[in-house]
Coordinates of C-alpha atoms and ligand atoms in Angstrom, one line a residue:
M1 CA -1.0 46.5 2.2
S2 CA 2.6 45.5 1.3
K3 CA 3.6 42.0 2.3
V4 CA 7.0 41.4 3.8
I5 CA 8.8 38.9 1.6
G6 CA 8.5 35.5 3.2
E7 CA 5.4 36.4 5.0
S8 CA 1.8 36.3 3.8
D9 CA -1.5 36.6 5.4
N10 CA -2.4 33.4 3.6
H11 CA -6.0 32.3 3.2
I12 CA -7.0 28.7 4.1
V13 CA -9.3 27.8 1.1
T14 CA -12.4 25.8 1.8
P15 CA -13.9 23.6 -1.0
D16 CA -16.7 26.1 -1.6
E17 CA -14.0 28.7 -2.3
Y18 CA -12.2 26.5 -4.9
S19 CA -13.8 28.6 -7.7
L20 CA -11.8 31.7 -6.4
V21 CA -8.6 29.7 -6.7
R22 CA -9.6 28.2 -10.0
E23 CA -10.1 31.6 -11.5
I24 CA -6.5 32.5 -10.5
I25 CA -5.1 29.3 -12.0
Y26 CA -7.1 29.7 -15.2
R27 CA -5.4 33.1 -15.8
G28 CA -2.6 30.8 -17.2
S29 CA 1.2 31.0 -16.9
V30 CA 1.1 28.5 -14.0
I31 CA 4.1 26.5 -12.7
A32 CA 4.0 23.6 -10.3
L33 CA 6.8 22.8 -7.9
T34 CA 6.4 19.2 -6.8
G35 CA 7.9 16.9 -4.2
A36 CA 7.5 13.4 -2.9
G37 CA 4.0 14.0 -1.6
I38 CA 2.5 14.1 -5.1
S39 CA 3.7 10.5 -5.7
K40 CA 2.6 9.1 -2.3
E41 CA -0.8 8.1 -3.7
S42 CA 1.2 6.1 -6.4
G43 CA 2.6 4.1 -3.5
I44 CA 6.0 5.8 -3.3
P45 CA 6.9 6.7 0.3
T46 CA 7.8 10.3 1.1
F47 CA 11.1 11.1 2.8
R48 CA 10.2 12.9 6.1
E49 CA 6.9 11.6 7.1
T50 CA 6.6 8.8 9.7
G51 CA 7.5 5.6 7.8
G52 CA 9.2 7.6 5.1
I53 CA 12.6 6.9 3.5
W54 CA 14.6 8.9 6.1
D55 CA 12.6 7.4 8.9
K56 CA 13.6 3.9 7.8
Y57 CA 17.2 4.6 6.6
D58 CA 19.9 6.7 8.2
I59 CA 20.1 9.8 6.0
S60 CA 23.8 10.4 7.0
I61 CA 24.7 7.0 5.4
Y62 CA 22.0 6.4 2.7
G63 CA 21.7 10.0 1.6
N64 CA 25.1 10.4 0.1
M65 CA 27.4 8.5 -2.2
V66 CA 30.3 8.1 0.3
G67 CA 27.9 6.4 2.7
L68 CA 26.3 4.3 0.0
S69 CA 29.7 3.3 -1.5
S70 CA 31.1 2.2 1.9
L71 CA 27.9 0.2 2.5
I72 CA 28.3 -1.6 -0.8
I73 CA 31.8 -2.8 0.4
I74 CA 31.2 -3.2 4.2
K75 CA 27.5 -4.2 4.5
P76 CA 26.3 -5.2 1.0
R77 CA 23.2 -6.9 2.4
K78 CA 22.1 -3.5 3.8
I79 CA 22.5 -1.8 0.5
K80 CA 20.5 -4.6 -1.2
D81 CA 17.5 -3.9 1.2
F82 CA 17.7 -0.1 0.6
I83 CA 18.0 -0.4 -3.2
T84 CA 15.2 -3.0 -3.4
D85 CA 12.9 -0.9 -1.2
V86 CA 13.5 2.5 -3.0
Y87 CA 13.7 1.1 -6.6
G88 CA 10.9 -1.4 -6.0
G89 CA 8.4 1.4 -5.0
I90 CA 9.3 3.6 -8.0
I91 CA 9.5 0.8 -10.6
S92 CA 6.0 -0.5 -9.7
A93 CA 4.4 3.0 -9.4
K94 CA 2.0 4.5 -11.9
P95 CA 1.0 8.1 -12.2
N96 CA -2.0 9.0 -10.0
S97 CA -4.9 11.4 -10.5
A98 CA -2.7 14.3 -9.3
H99 CA -0.1 13.7 -12.0
I100 CA -2.8 13.2 -14.6
S101 CA -4.5 16.5 -13.6
L102 CA -1.2 18.4 -14.2
T103 CA -0.9 16.8 -17.6
K104 CA -4.4 18.0 -18.5
L105 CA -3.6 21.5 -17.2
E106 CA -0.5 21.5 -19.5
D107 CA -2.6 20.2 -22.5
E108 CA -5.1 23.1 -21.8
G109 CA -2.1 25.6 -22.1
I110 CA -2.5 26.7 -18.5
L111 CA 0.5 25.0 -17.0
S112 CA 3.8 26.2 -18.4
C113 CA 6.0 23.6 -16.8
I114 CA 6.7 21.4 -13.8
I115 CA 9.7 21.8 -11.6
T116 CA 10.1 18.6 -9.7
Q117 CA 12.3 17.3 -6.9
N118 CA 11.2 13.8 -7.6
I119 CA 13.3 11.2 -9.4
D120 CA 10.4 8.8 -10.2
N121 CA 9.7 9.9 -13.8
L122 CA 5.9 9.9 -13.1
H123 CA 5.3 13.4 -14.5
Q124 CA 6.8 12.3 -17.8
E125 CA 5.0 9.0 -17.7
A126 CA 1.7 10.9 -17.1
G127 CA 2.4 12.9 -20.3
N128 CA 3.8 16.2 -19.1
K129 CA 6.3 17.5 -21.7
R130 CA 8.1 20.4 -19.9
V131 CA 9.5 18.9 -16.7
Y132 CA 12.6 20.3 -14.9
E133 CA 14.1 17.6 -12.7
L134 CA 16.2 19.3 -10.0
H135 CA 17.3 16.0 -8.4
G136 CA 17.7 13.9 -11.5
N137 CA 16.0 10.8 -12.6
L138 CA 16.3 7.2 -11.3
F139 CA 15.8 5.8 -14.9
V140 CA 19.1 7.4 -16.1
M141 CA 22.5 5.9 -15.4
R142 CA 25.6 8.2 -15.6
C143 CA 29.2 7.1 -15.9
M144 CA 31.3 8.6 -13.1
K145 CA 34.3 8.6 -15.4
C146 CA 33.2 9.7 -18.9
G147 CA 29.9 11.2 -17.9
K148 CA 28.0 9.3 -20.6
R149 CA 24.3 8.9 -19.7
Q150 CA 22.2 5.9 -20.5
K151 CA 18.4 5.6 -20.1
K152 CA 17.0 2.5 -18.4
S153 CA 13.5 1.1 -18.8
K154 CA 11.4 -0.1 -15.9
E155 CA 12.0 -3.6 -17.2
E156 CA 15.7 -3.2 -17.1
L157 CA 15.7 -1.8 -13.6
K158 CA 13.3 -4.6 -12.5
S159 CA 15.7 -7.2 -13.9
M160 CA 18.6 -5.6 -12.0
L161 CA 16.5 -5.8 -8.8
D162 CA 15.6 -9.5 -9.5
N163 CA 19.3 -10.3 -10.0
L164 CA 20.2 -8.2 -6.9
K165 CA 17.8 -10.2 -4.7
S166 CA 19.7 -13.5 -5.5
A167 CA 23.1 -11.9 -5.8
R168 CA 26.1 -13.2 -3.8
R169 CA 28.2 -10.6 -1.9
H170 CA 30.9 -10.3 -4.7
E171 CA 28.2 -9.7 -7.4
I172 CA 26.5 -6.7 -5.7
L173 CA 28.9 -4.0 -6.7
N174 CA 28.7 -4.8 -10.4
L175 CA 24.9 -4.9 -10.3
I176 CA 24.5 -1.5 -8.5
L177 CA 27.4 0.3 -10.2
P178 CA 27.8 -1.5 -13.5
R179 CA 30.8 -0.9 -15.8
C180 CA 30.7 1.6 -18.6
E181 CA 32.3 0.9 -22.0
C182 CA 35.1 3.4 -21.0
G183 CA 35.9 1.2 -17.9
G184 CA 34.4 3.6 -15.4
R185 CA 31.4 2.8 -13.3
R186 CA 27.8 4.0 -13.9
R187 CA 25.6 5.3 -11.0
P188 CA 22.0 6.5 -10.9
D189 CA 21.8 10.1 -12.3
V190 CA 20.2 11.4 -9.1
V191 CA 21.5 14.2 -6.8
M192 CA 22.6 13.0 -3.4
F193 CA 23.2 15.2 -0.4
G194 CA 26.4 17.2 -0.8
E195 CA 26.1 17.1 -4.6
S196 CA 25.3 20.0 -6.9
L197 CA 22.0 20.2 -8.8
P198 CA 22.1 20.0 -12.6
Q199 CA 23.0 23.6 -13.4
S200 CA 20.8 24.1 -16.4
E201 CA 17.8 22.5 -14.8
F202 CA 18.0 24.9 -11.7
E203 CA 18.8 28.0 -13.8
N204 CA 15.8 27.3 -16.1
A205 CA 13.6 26.7 -13.0
H206 CA 14.8 30.0 -11.5
I207 CA 13.9 31.9 -14.7
E208 CA 10.5 30.2 -14.9
V209 CA 9.4 31.0 -11.4
K210 CA 10.2 34.6 -11.9
K211 CA 8.1 35.0 -15.0
C212 CA 5.0 32.9 -14.1
K213 CA 1.8 34.3 -12.7
T214 CA 1.0 31.5 -10.3
L215 CA 3.2 28.9 -8.5
L216 CA 1.5 25.7 -7.2
L217 CA 3.4 24.0 -4.3
I218 CA 2.4 20.3 -4.4
G219 CA 3.7 17.6 -2.1
T220 CA 6.9 19.2 -0.7
S221 CA 7.9 19.9 2.8
G222 CA 10.0 22.8 1.5
V223 CA 13.0 22.1 3.7
I224 CA 15.6 21.1 1.0
Y225 CA 17.6 23.9 -0.7
P226 CA 18.2 25.2 -3.3
A227 CA 14.8 23.8 -4.5
A228 CA 13.1 25.4 -1.5
S229 CA 14.5 28.8 -2.5
L230 CA 12.4 28.9 -5.6
P231 CA 9.1 29.9 -3.9
Y232 CA 10.9 32.8 -2.3
T233 CA 12.2 34.0 -5.7
A234 CA 8.7 33.7 -7.0
K235 CA 7.3 35.7 -4.1
E236 CA 9.9 38.5 -4.7
S237 CA 8.6 38.6 -8.3
G238 CA 5.0 39.1 -7.2
V239 CA 3.9 35.6 -8.1
T240 CA 0.7 34.2 -6.5
I241 CA 1.5 31.1 -4.5
I242 CA -1.0 28.3 -3.9
E243 CA 0.0 25.3 -1.7
I244 CA -1.8 22.0 -1.7
S245 CA -0.8 19.8 1.2
P246 CA -2.4 17.6 3.8
E247 CA -0.5 19.4 6.5
P248 CA 1.3 22.7 7.1
T249 CA 4.8 22.9 5.6
S250 CA 7.8 25.3 5.9
L251 CA 6.4 27.1 2.8
S252 CA 2.8 27.5 4.1
S253 CA 3.4 30.9 5.5
L254 CA 4.7 32.1 2.1
A255 CA 1.6 30.9 0.3
D256 CA -1.3 33.3 -0.6
Y257 CA -3.7 30.4 -0.6
V258 CA -3.4 27.1 1.3
I259 CA -5.6 24.1 0.4
T260 CA -5.4 21.3 2.9
G261 CA -5.8 17.9 1.4
M262 CA -4.2 15.1 -0.7
A263 CA -3.1 16.2 -4.1
G264 CA -4.9 13.2 -5.7
D265 CA -8.2 14.4 -4.2
V266 CA -7.8 18.2 -4.6
L267 CA -6.3 18.6 -8.0
P268 CA -9.0 16.9 -10.1
I269 CA -11.6 19.1 -8.4
L270 CA -9.5 22.3 -8.4
F271 CA -8.6 22.0 -12.1
R272 CA -12.2 20.9 -12.9
N273 CA -10.7 18.1 -15.0
Ligands
APR301 N1 -0.6 15.1 -1.5 C1 0.1 16.2 -1.3 N2 1.1 16.3 -0.4 C2 1.4 15.2 0.4 C3 0.7 14.0 0.2 C4 -0.4 14.0 -0.8 N3 -1.1 12.8 -0.9 N4 1.2 13.1 1.1 C5 2.1 13.7 1.8 N5 2.3 15.0 1.4 C6 3.2 16.0 1.8 C7 3.8 15.8 3.2 O1 2.9 16.4 4.1 C8 5.1 16.5 3.1 O2 4.9 17.9 3.4 O3 4.4 15.9 1.0 C9 5.5 16.4 1.7 C10 6.7 15.4 1.5 O4 7.8 16.0 2.1 P1 9.2 15.3 2.0 O5 9.1 13.9 2.4 O6 10.2 16.1 2.8 O7 9.6 15.2 0.5 P2 10.2 16.4 -0.4 O8 9.8 17.8 0.0 O9 10.0 16.1 -1.8 O10 11.8 16.3 -0.1 C11 12.7 17.1 -0.9 O11 14.5 15.9 0.1 O12 15.6 13.9 0.7 C12 15.5 14.9 -0.3 O13 16.1 14.6 -2.5 C13 15.1 14.3 -1.6 O14 13.7 15.4 -3.3 C14 13.8 15.1 -2.0 C15 13.9 16.4 -1.1

């Protein structure tokens, strides 16, 4: 029976059927597309769930550089709260059992790469080597004038946060957007709304999803493009799609198999590691 692209008579997998899905995964050539949900069990809030980032902060202001830059000038205390909240969660987070399961799957030669929308560096911290970061990385600062990138450690970001907490109004700008040697200002190397994704990361991700056998969708609501276009590209290439999520998402109807649950619970059992 031919499946119309974008539709699938997906199968809701019960735990006693995990062995069926495990067989598919252990064919190899697996790719994982991950979102904020995989880091939730590490204590990092998601974006669109109740209590998530965009539930607490107005996306039209905090989700783009124009809004953030105007806040730094007009309401610096508000930007302090946002930065402390977002950075604080990420700096103190550790990889959870879902991240570690994906590292083991890569070590076993089953997982080819991870394509992540997350900026928290937890896949790399867990030990995964091939990670495509579609939305950048919070631990990298990029000069807006010369483009030079500079990696920051958790300790360095934590020290910036500590200084920010006690900073006076006129000190906030230089803490959040510090000067580069060239005189320009550095910003976190992350993709805000209205900005382009890093071209090579997305191009490589697009190539990978077309040539893999299985695509795992883990912890993403599938509503942000162009990241959310990748599962459709995979589907057009005949890739088997397996979604792991506690609740239905915009991509559930595309999946061949849907496993309802938290990634930290499901992945260690599913990958038998
Ligand atoms: N395990 C797996 N999935 C989970 C878990 C968990 N423990 N907890 C929550 N989820 C699911 C939620 O049900 C939801 O479907 O993770 C998903 C998180 O969705 P979003 O908050 O929309 O996050 P994400 O899909 O990563 O957002 C994409 O939007 O704001 C931008 O740049 C930001 O990268 C982000 C992009």
